[in-house]
mmCIF file of C-alpha atoms in Angstrom:
data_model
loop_
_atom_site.group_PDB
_atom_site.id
_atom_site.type_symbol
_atom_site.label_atom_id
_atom_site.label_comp_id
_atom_site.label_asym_id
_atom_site.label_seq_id
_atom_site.Cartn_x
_atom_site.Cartn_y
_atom_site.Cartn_z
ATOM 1 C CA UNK Z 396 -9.748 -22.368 -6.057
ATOM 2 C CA UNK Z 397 -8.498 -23.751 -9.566
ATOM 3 C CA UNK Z 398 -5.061 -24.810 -9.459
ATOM 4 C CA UNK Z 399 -2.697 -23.326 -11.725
ATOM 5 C CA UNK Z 400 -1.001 -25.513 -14.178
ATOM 6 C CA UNK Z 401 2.631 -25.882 -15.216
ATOM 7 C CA UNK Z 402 3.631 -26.541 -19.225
ATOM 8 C CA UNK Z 403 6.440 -26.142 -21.376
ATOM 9 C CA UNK Z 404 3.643 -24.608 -23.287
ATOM 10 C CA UNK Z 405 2.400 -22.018 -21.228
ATOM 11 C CA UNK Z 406 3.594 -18.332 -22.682
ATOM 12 C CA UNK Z 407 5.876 -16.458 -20.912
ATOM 13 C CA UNK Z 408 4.234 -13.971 -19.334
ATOM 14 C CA UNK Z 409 2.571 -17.407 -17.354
ATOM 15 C CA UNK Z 410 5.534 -17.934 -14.979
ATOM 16 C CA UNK Z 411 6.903 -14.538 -15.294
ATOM 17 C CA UNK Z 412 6.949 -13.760 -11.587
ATOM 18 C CA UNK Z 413 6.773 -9.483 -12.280
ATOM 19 C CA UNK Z 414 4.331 -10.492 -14.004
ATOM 20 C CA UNK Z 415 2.348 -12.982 -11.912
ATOM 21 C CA UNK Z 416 2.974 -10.098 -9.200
ATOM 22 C CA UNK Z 417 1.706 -7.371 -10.783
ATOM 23 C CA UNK Z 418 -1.747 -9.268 -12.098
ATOM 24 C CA UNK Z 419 -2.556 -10.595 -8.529
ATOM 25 C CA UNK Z 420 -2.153 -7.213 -7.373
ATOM 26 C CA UNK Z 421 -4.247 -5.972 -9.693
ATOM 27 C CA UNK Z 422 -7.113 -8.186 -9.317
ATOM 28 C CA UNK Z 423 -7.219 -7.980 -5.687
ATOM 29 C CA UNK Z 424 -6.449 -4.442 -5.543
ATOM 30 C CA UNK Z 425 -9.252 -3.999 -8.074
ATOM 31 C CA UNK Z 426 -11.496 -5.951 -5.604
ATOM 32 C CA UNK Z 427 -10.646 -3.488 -2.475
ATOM 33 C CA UNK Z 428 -10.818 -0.422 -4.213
ATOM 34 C CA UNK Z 429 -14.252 -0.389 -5.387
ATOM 35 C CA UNK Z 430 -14.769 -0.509 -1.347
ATOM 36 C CA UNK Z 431 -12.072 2.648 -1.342
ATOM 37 C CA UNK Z 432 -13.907 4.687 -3.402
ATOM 38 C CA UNK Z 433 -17.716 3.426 -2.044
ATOM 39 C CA UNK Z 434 -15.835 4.911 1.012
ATOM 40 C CA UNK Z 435 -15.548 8.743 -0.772
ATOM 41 C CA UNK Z 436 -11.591 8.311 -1.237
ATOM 42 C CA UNK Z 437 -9.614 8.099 -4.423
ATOM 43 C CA UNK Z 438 -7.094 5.228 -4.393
ATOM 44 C CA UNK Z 439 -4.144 7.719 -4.382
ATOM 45 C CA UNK Z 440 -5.791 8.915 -0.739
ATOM 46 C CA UNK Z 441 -6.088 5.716 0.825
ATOM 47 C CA UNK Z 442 -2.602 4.871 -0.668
ATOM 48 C CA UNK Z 443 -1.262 7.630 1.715
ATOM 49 C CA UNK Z 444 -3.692 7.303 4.470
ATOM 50 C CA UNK Z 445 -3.129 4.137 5.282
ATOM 51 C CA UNK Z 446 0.542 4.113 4.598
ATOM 52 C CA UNK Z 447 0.898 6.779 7.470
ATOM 53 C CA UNK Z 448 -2.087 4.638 9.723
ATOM 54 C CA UNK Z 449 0.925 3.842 11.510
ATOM 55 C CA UNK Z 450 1.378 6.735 13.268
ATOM 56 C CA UNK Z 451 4.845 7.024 12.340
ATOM 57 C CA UNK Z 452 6.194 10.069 10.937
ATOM 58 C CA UNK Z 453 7.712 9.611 7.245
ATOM 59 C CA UNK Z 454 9.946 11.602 4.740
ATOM 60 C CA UNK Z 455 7.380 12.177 1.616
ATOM 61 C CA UNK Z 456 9.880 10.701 -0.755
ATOM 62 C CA UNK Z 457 9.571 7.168 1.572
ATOM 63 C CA UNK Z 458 5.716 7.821 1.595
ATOM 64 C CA UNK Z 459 5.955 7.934 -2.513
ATOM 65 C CA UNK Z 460 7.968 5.411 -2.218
ATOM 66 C CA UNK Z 461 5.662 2.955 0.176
ATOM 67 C CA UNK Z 462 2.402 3.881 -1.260
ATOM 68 C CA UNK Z 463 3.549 3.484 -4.978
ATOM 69 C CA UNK Z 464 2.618 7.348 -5.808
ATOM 70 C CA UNK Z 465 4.887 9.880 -7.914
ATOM 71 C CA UNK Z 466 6.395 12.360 -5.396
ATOM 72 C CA UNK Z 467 4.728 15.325 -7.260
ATOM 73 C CA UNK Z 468 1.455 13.360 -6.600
ATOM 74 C CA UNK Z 469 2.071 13.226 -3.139
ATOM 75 C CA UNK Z 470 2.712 16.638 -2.984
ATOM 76 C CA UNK Z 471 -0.223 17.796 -4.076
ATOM 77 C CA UNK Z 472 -2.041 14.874 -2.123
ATOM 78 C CA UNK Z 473 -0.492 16.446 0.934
ATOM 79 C CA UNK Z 474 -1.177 19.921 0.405
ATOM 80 C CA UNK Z 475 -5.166 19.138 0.362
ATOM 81 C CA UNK Z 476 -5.093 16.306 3.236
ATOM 82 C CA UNK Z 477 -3.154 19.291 5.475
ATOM 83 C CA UNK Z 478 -5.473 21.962 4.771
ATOM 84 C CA UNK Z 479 -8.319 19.164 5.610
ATOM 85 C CA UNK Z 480 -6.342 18.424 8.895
ATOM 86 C CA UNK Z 481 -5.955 14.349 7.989
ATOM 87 C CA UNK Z 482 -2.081 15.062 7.922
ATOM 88 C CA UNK Z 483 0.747 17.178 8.847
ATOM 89 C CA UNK Z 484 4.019 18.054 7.407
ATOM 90 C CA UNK Z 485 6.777 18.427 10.535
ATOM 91 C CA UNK Z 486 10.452 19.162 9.657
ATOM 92 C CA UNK Z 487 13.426 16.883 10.695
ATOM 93 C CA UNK Z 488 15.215 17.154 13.840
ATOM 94 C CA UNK Z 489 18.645 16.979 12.054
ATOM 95 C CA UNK Z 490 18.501 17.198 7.848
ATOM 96 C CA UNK Z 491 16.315 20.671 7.319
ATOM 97 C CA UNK Z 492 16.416 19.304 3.373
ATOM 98 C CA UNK Z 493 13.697 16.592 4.766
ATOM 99 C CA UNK Z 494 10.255 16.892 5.495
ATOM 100 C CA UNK Z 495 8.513 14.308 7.183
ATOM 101 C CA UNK Z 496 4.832 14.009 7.382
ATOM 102 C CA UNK Z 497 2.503 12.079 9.777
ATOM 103 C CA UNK Z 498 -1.165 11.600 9.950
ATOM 104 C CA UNK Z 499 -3.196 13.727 12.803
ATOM 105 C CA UNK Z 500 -6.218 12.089 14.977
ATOM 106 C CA UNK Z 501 -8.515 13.330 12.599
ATOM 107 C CA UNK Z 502 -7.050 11.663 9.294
ATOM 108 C CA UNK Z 503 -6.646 8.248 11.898
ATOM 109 C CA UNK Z 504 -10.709 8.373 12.612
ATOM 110 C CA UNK Z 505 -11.103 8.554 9.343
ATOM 111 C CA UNK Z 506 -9.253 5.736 7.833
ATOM 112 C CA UNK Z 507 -9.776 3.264 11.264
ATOM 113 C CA UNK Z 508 -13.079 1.716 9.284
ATOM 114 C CA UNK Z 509 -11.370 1.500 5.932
ATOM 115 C CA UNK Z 510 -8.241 -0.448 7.429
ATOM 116 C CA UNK Z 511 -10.450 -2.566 9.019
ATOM 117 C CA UNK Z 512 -12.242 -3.782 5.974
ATOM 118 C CA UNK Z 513 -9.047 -3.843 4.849
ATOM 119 C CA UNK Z 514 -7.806 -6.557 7.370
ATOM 120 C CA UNK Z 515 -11.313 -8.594 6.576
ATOM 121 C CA UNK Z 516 -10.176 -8.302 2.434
ATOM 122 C CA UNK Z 517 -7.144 -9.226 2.849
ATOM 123 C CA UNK Z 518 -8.779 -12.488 5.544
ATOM 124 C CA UNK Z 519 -10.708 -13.025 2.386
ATOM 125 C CA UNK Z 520 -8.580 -13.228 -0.270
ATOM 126 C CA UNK Z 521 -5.993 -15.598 1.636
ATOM 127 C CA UNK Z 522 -8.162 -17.793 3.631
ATOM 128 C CA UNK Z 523 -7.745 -20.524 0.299
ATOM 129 C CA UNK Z 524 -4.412 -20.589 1.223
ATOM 130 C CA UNK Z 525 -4.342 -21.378 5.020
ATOM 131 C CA UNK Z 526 -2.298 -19.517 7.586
ATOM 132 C CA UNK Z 527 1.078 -21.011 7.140
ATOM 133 C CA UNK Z 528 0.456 -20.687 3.278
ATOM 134 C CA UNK Z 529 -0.166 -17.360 3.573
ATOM 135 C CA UNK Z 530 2.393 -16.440 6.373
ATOM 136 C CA UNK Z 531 5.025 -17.736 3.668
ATOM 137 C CA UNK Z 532 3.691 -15.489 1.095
ATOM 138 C CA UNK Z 533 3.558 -12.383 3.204
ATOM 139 C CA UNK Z 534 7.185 -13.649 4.425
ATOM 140 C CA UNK Z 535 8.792 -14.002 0.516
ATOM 141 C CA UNK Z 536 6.733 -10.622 -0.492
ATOM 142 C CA UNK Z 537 8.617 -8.934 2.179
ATOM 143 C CA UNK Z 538 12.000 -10.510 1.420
ATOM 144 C CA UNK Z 539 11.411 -9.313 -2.005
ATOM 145 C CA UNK Z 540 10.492 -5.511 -1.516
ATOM 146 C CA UNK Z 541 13.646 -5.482 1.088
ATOM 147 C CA UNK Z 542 16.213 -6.712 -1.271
ATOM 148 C CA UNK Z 543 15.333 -4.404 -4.307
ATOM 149 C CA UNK Z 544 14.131 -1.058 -2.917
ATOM 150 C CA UNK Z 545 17.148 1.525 -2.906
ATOM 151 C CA UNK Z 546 19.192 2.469 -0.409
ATOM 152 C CA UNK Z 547 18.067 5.835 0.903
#
């Protein structure tokens, strides 16, 4: 692994951490989703898929949220995973203006394989690091994501 290195003359965009974040997402994004769509999914369907792998039911404006897709796009997402049978749309025991949505046995059978492969990516791309290393990175990521997403 080449080590990054620190100058007063690297350009901004070098220790920008937005920046730093959104190119290592990129690249190993990139690297996963070339397995996505060798899978028959488009990155906007495993975005959602595996977002709801969970099991949990969520409103489709967290879902957007989560899986970093317009809420327009998920709409339309939705629509054609429902009418496959990979999700459903339930309504919300108290706010009838929300709609939650949640993925059915047959949408969880067919992203099981993907998540794993997934999980074996992900062991991949942070075994350079070593476990603590990468437990701390996981850790700040989190810490980030909590203390700037919106209040719902």
């Amino acid at each position: 692994m080449n080590q990054p290195i620190d100058t007063a003359d690297d350009d901004f965009v070098d220790n920008y951490t937005p920046a730093l974040l959104a190119q290592a997402s990129q690249l190993i994004s990139g690297e996963f989703h070339v397995i996505v769509q060798a899978n028959g999914f488009t990155i906007s369907d495993w975005r959602v898929l595996s977002t709801l792998s969970g099991g949990k039911p969520i409103s489709i404006g967290e879902l957007a949220q989560i899986s970093v897709t317009k809420q327009p796009t998920v709409t339309r997402l939705l629509d054609r995973m429902e009418a496959q049978g990979y999700v459903k749309r339930i309504p919300h025991e108290t706010d009838r203006r929300i709609t939650l949505v949640c993925i059915t046995p047959r949408g969880q059978k067919l992203t099981s394989s993907l998540i794993a492969q997934a999980r074996a990516h992900e062991d991949h791309v942070l075994a350079p690091l070593g476990k603590k290393k990468a437990d701390e990175l996981r850790a700040t990521l989190k810490l980030l994501i909590h203390l700037h997403r919106p209040a719902n």
